[in-house]
């Protein structure tokens, strides 16, 4: 097993264990593929016409640094099953 595959597997196990323990985890942009279940941010869900269900809990955070630390983007991660289609209001 090569080093990068081992690191990816360790990160996946770490995230899965945190989720089983009910603890929040943090992933960077390059590690988002290590999350073993479908997750998304509220912004990504909004683009798909979804809204967060009442009582949904954050499972982790996501972050990325842009250009030598000048700016950073952060977001809360929720299980994809925590979203529902937005209802049309008359």
JSON list of C-alpha atoms in Angstrom, two decimals:
[
{"chain": "A", "resi": 1, "resn": "UNK", "atom": "CA", "xyz": [0.00, 0.00, 0.00]},
{"chain": "A", "resi": 2, "resn": "UNK", "atom": "CA", "xyz": [1.48, 3.34, -0.99]},
{"chain": "A", "resi": 3, "resn": "UNK", "atom": "CA", "xyz": [1.71, 6.33, 1.36]},
{"chain": "A", "resi": 4, "resn": "UNK", "atom": "CA", "xyz": [-1.06, 8.47, -0.17]},
{"chain": "A", "resi": 5, "resn": "UNK", "atom": "CA", "xyz": [-3.56, 5.60, -0.20]},
{"chain": "A", "resi": 6, "resn": "UNK", "atom": "CA", "xyz": [-2.72, 4.83, 3.42]},
{"chain": "A", "resi": 7, "resn": "UNK", "atom": "CA", "xyz": [-3.25, 8.48, 4.44]},
{"chain": "A", "resi": 8, "resn": "UNK", "atom": "CA", "xyz": [-6.57, 8.60, 2.61]},
{"chain": "A", "resi": 9, "resn": "UNK", "atom": "CA", "xyz": [-7.73, 5.40, 4.29]},
{"chain": "A", "resi": 10, "resn": "UNK", "atom": "CA", "xyz": [-6.66, 6.66, 7.73]},
{"chain": "A", "resi": 11, "resn": "UNK", "atom": "CA", "xyz": [-8.56, 9.93, 7.19]},
{"chain": "A", "resi": 12, "resn": "UNK", "atom": "CA", "xyz": [-11.68, 8.01, 6.09]},
{"chain": "A", "resi": 13, "resn": "UNK", "atom": "CA", "xyz": [-11.52, 5.83, 9.21]},
{"chain": "A", "resi": 14, "resn": "UNK", "atom": "CA", "xyz": [-10.95, 8.89, 11.42]},
{"chain": "A", "resi": 15, "resn": "UNK", "atom": "CA", "xyz": [-14.03, 10.62, 9.95]},
{"chain": "A", "resi": 16, "resn": "UNK", "atom": "CA", "xyz": [-16.17, 7.49, 10.22]},
{"chain": "A", "resi": 17, "resn": "UNK", "atom": "CA", "xyz": [-15.16, 7.01, 13.87]},
{"chain": "A", "resi": 18, "resn": "UNK", "atom": "CA", "xyz": [-15.96, 10.64, 14.69]},
{"chain": "A", "resi": 19, "resn": "UNK", "atom": "CA", "xyz": [-19.40, 10.26, 13.09]},
{"chain": "A", "resi": 20, "resn": "UNK", "atom": "CA", "xyz": [-20.07, 7.06, 15.06]},
{"chain": "A", "resi": 21, "resn": "UNK", "atom": "CA", "xyz": [-19.08, 8.85, 18.27]},
{"chain": "A", "resi": 22, "resn": "UNK", "atom": "CA", "xyz": [-21.35, 11.80, 17.45]},
{"chain": "A", "resi": 23, "resn": "UNK", "atom": "CA", "xyz": [-18.42, 14.21, 17.19]},
{"chain": "A", "resi": 24, "resn": "UNK", "atom": "CA", "xyz": [-17.90, 16.84, 14.52]},
{"chain": "A", "resi": 25, "resn": "UNK", "atom": "CA", "xyz": [-15.02, 16.43, 12.07]},
{"chain": "A", "resi": 26, "resn": "UNK", "atom": "CA", "xyz": [-13.14, 18.84, 9.82]},
{"chain": "A", "resi": 27, "resn": "UNK", "atom": "CA", "xyz": [-12.04, 18.22, 6.25]},
{"chain": "A", "resi": 28, "resn": "UNK", "atom": "CA", "xyz": [-10.19, 20.37, 3.77]},
{"chain": "A", "resi": 29, "resn": "UNK", "atom": "CA", "xyz": [-11.20, 20.67, 0.14]},
{"chain": "A", "resi": 30, "resn": "UNK", "atom": "CA", "xyz": [-8.88, 17.84, -0.92]},
{"chain": "A", "resi": 31, "resn": "UNK", "atom": "CA", "xyz": [-10.20, 15.51, 1.82]},
{"chain": "A", "resi": 32, "resn": "UNK", "atom": "CA", "xyz": [-13.92, 15.85, 1.05]},
{"chain": "A", "resi": 33, "resn": "UNK", "atom": "CA", "xyz": [-13.81, 12.55, -0.87]},
{"chain": "A", "resi": 34, "resn": "UNK", "atom": "CA", "xyz": [-12.77, 10.77, 2.34]},
{"chain": "A", "resi": 35, "resn": "UNK", "atom": "CA", "xyz": [-16.18, 11.32, 3.94]},
{"chain": "A", "resi": 36, "resn": "UNK", "atom": "CA", "xyz": [-17.83, 7.87, 3.78]},
{"chain": "A", "resi": 37, "resn": "UNK", "atom": "CA", "xyz": [-21.43, 9.14, 3.49]},
{"chain": "A", "resi": 38, "resn": "UNK", "atom": "CA", "xyz": [-23.00, 11.81, 1.26]},
{"chain": "A", "resi": 39, "resn": "UNK", "atom": "CA", "xyz": [-22.72, 15.26, 2.87]},
{"chain": "A", "resi": 40, "resn": "UNK", "atom": "CA", "xyz": [-23.32, 18.79, 1.60]},
{"chain": "A", "resi": 41, "resn": "UNK", "atom": "CA", "xyz": [-23.32, 22.39, 2.70]},
{"chain": "A", "resi": 42, "resn": "UNK", "atom": "CA", "xyz": [-26.42, 24.57, 2.89]},
{"chain": "A", "resi": 43, "resn": "UNK", "atom": "CA", "xyz": [-25.15, 26.59, -0.08]},
{"chain": "A", "resi": 44, "resn": "UNK", "atom": "CA", "xyz": [-24.78, 23.50, -2.27]},
{"chain": "A", "resi": 45, "resn": "UNK", "atom": "CA", "xyz": [-28.24, 22.33, -1.23]},
{"chain": "A", "resi": 46, "resn": "UNK", "atom": "CA", "xyz": [-29.77, 25.72, -1.99]},
{"chain": "A", "resi": 47, "resn": "UNK", "atom": "CA", "xyz": [-28.39, 25.53, -5.55]},
{"chain": "A", "resi": 48, "resn": "UNK", "atom": "CA", "xyz": [-30.26, 22.23, -5.94]},
{"chain": "A", "resi": 49, "resn": "UNK", "atom": "CA", "xyz": [-33.51, 23.68, -4.56]},
{"chain": "A", "resi": 50, "resn": "UNK", "atom": "CA", "xyz": [-33.22, 21.95, -1.19]},
{"chain": "A", "resi": 51, "resn": "UNK", "atom": "CA", "xyz": [-33.65, 23.27, 2.34]},
{"chain": "A", "resi": 52, "resn": "UNK", "atom": "CA", "xyz": [-32.46, 21.95, 5.68]},
{"chain": "A", "resi": 53, "resn": "UNK", "atom": "CA", "xyz": [-34.96, 19.86, 7.63]},
{"chain": "A", "resi": 54, "resn": "UNK", "atom": "CA", "xyz": [-35.99, 21.03, 11.09]},
{"chain": "A", "resi": 55, "resn": "UNK", "atom": "CA", "xyz": [-33.72, 19.64, 13.79]},
{"chain": "A", "resi": 56, "resn": "UNK", "atom": "CA", "xyz": [-30.89, 18.65, 11.42]},
{"chain": "A", "resi": 57, "resn": "UNK", "atom": "CA", "xyz": [-27.49, 18.45, 13.10]},
{"chain": "A", "resi": 58, "resn": "UNK", "atom": "CA", "xyz": [-24.18, 19.51, 11.66]},
{"chain": "A", "resi": 59, "resn": "UNK", "atom": "CA", "xyz": [-21.86, 16.53, 11.27]},
{"chain": "A", "resi": 60, "resn": "UNK", "atom": "CA", "xyz": [-18.68, 18.40, 10.40]},
{"chain": "A", "resi": 61, "resn": "UNK", "atom": "CA", "xyz": [-17.00, 21.40, 8.87]},
{"chain": "A", "resi": 62, "resn": "UNK", "atom": "CA", "xyz": [-15.34, 21.96, 5.54]},
{"chain": "A", "resi": 63, "resn": "UNK", "atom": "CA", "xyz": [-12.70, 24.53, 4.70]},
{"chain": "A", "resi": 64, "resn": "UNK", "atom": "CA", "xyz": [-10.30, 25.64, 2.00]},
{"chain": "A", "resi": 65, "resn": "UNK", "atom": "CA", "xyz": [-7.57, 28.26, 1.91]},
{"chain": "A", "resi": 66, "resn": "UNK", "atom": "CA", "xyz": [-7.19, 30.46, -1.12]},
{"chain": "A", "resi": 67, "resn": "UNK", "atom": "CA", "xyz": [-3.92, 31.92, -2.42]},
{"chain": "A", "resi": 68, "resn": "UNK", "atom": "CA", "xyz": [-1.29, 31.88, 0.30]},
{"chain": "A", "resi": 69, "resn": "UNK", "atom": "CA", "xyz": [-3.78, 32.24, 3.16]},
{"chain": "A", "resi": 70, "resn": "UNK", "atom": "CA", "xyz": [-5.19, 35.53, 1.90]},
{"chain": "A", "resi": 71, "resn": "UNK", "atom": "CA", "xyz": [-8.73, 34.23, 2.19]},
{"chain": "A", "resi": 72, "resn": "UNK", "atom": "CA", "xyz": [-10.40, 31.14, 3.51]},
{"chain": "A", "resi": 73, "resn": "UNK", "atom": "CA", "xyz": [-13.78, 29.61, 2.82]},
{"chain": "A", "resi": 74, "resn": "UNK", "atom": "CA", "xyz": [-15.56, 27.57, 5.48]},
{"chain": "A", "resi": 75, "resn": "UNK", "atom": "CA", "xyz": [-18.87, 25.78, 5.70]},
{"chain": "A", "resi": 76, "resn": "UNK", "atom": "CA", "xyz": [-20.87, 23.42, 7.85]},
{"chain": "A", "resi": 77, "resn": "UNK", "atom": "CA", "xyz": [-21.49, 19.91, 6.54]},
{"chain": "A", "resi": 78, "resn": "UNK", "atom": "CA", "xyz": [-24.81, 18.12, 6.97]},
{"chain": "A", "resi": 79, "resn": "UNK", "atom": "CA", "xyz": [-25.86, 14.64, 5.90]},
{"chain": "A", "resi": 80, "resn": "UNK", "atom": "CA", "xyz": [-27.45, 14.74, 2.46]},
{"chain": "A", "resi": 81, "resn": "UNK", "atom": "CA", "xyz": [-30.52, 13.08, 3.99]},
{"chain": "A", "resi": 82, "resn": "UNK", "atom": "CA", "xyz": [-30.96, 16.17, 6.21]},
{"chain": "A", "resi": 83, "resn": "UNK", "atom": "CA", "xyz": [-32.33, 18.18, 3.28]},
{"chain": "A", "resi": 84, "resn": "UNK", "atom": "CA", "xyz": [-35.75, 18.23, 1.65]},
{"chain": "A", "resi": 85, "resn": "UNK", "atom": "CA", "xyz": [-37.14, 19.89, -1.48]},
{"chain": "A", "resi": 86, "resn": "UNK", "atom": "CA", "xyz": [-38.14, 23.50, -0.96]},
{"chain": "A", "resi": 87, "resn": "UNK", "atom": "CA", "xyz": [-41.90, 23.98, -0.88]},
{"chain": "A", "resi": 88, "resn": "UNK", "atom": "CA", "xyz": [-43.47, 26.49, -3.25]},
{"chain": "A", "resi": 89, "resn": "UNK", "atom": "CA", "xyz": [-45.30, 29.29, -1.47]},
{"chain": "A", "resi": 90, "resn": "UNK", "atom": "CA", "xyz": [-48.45, 30.69, -3.10]}
]
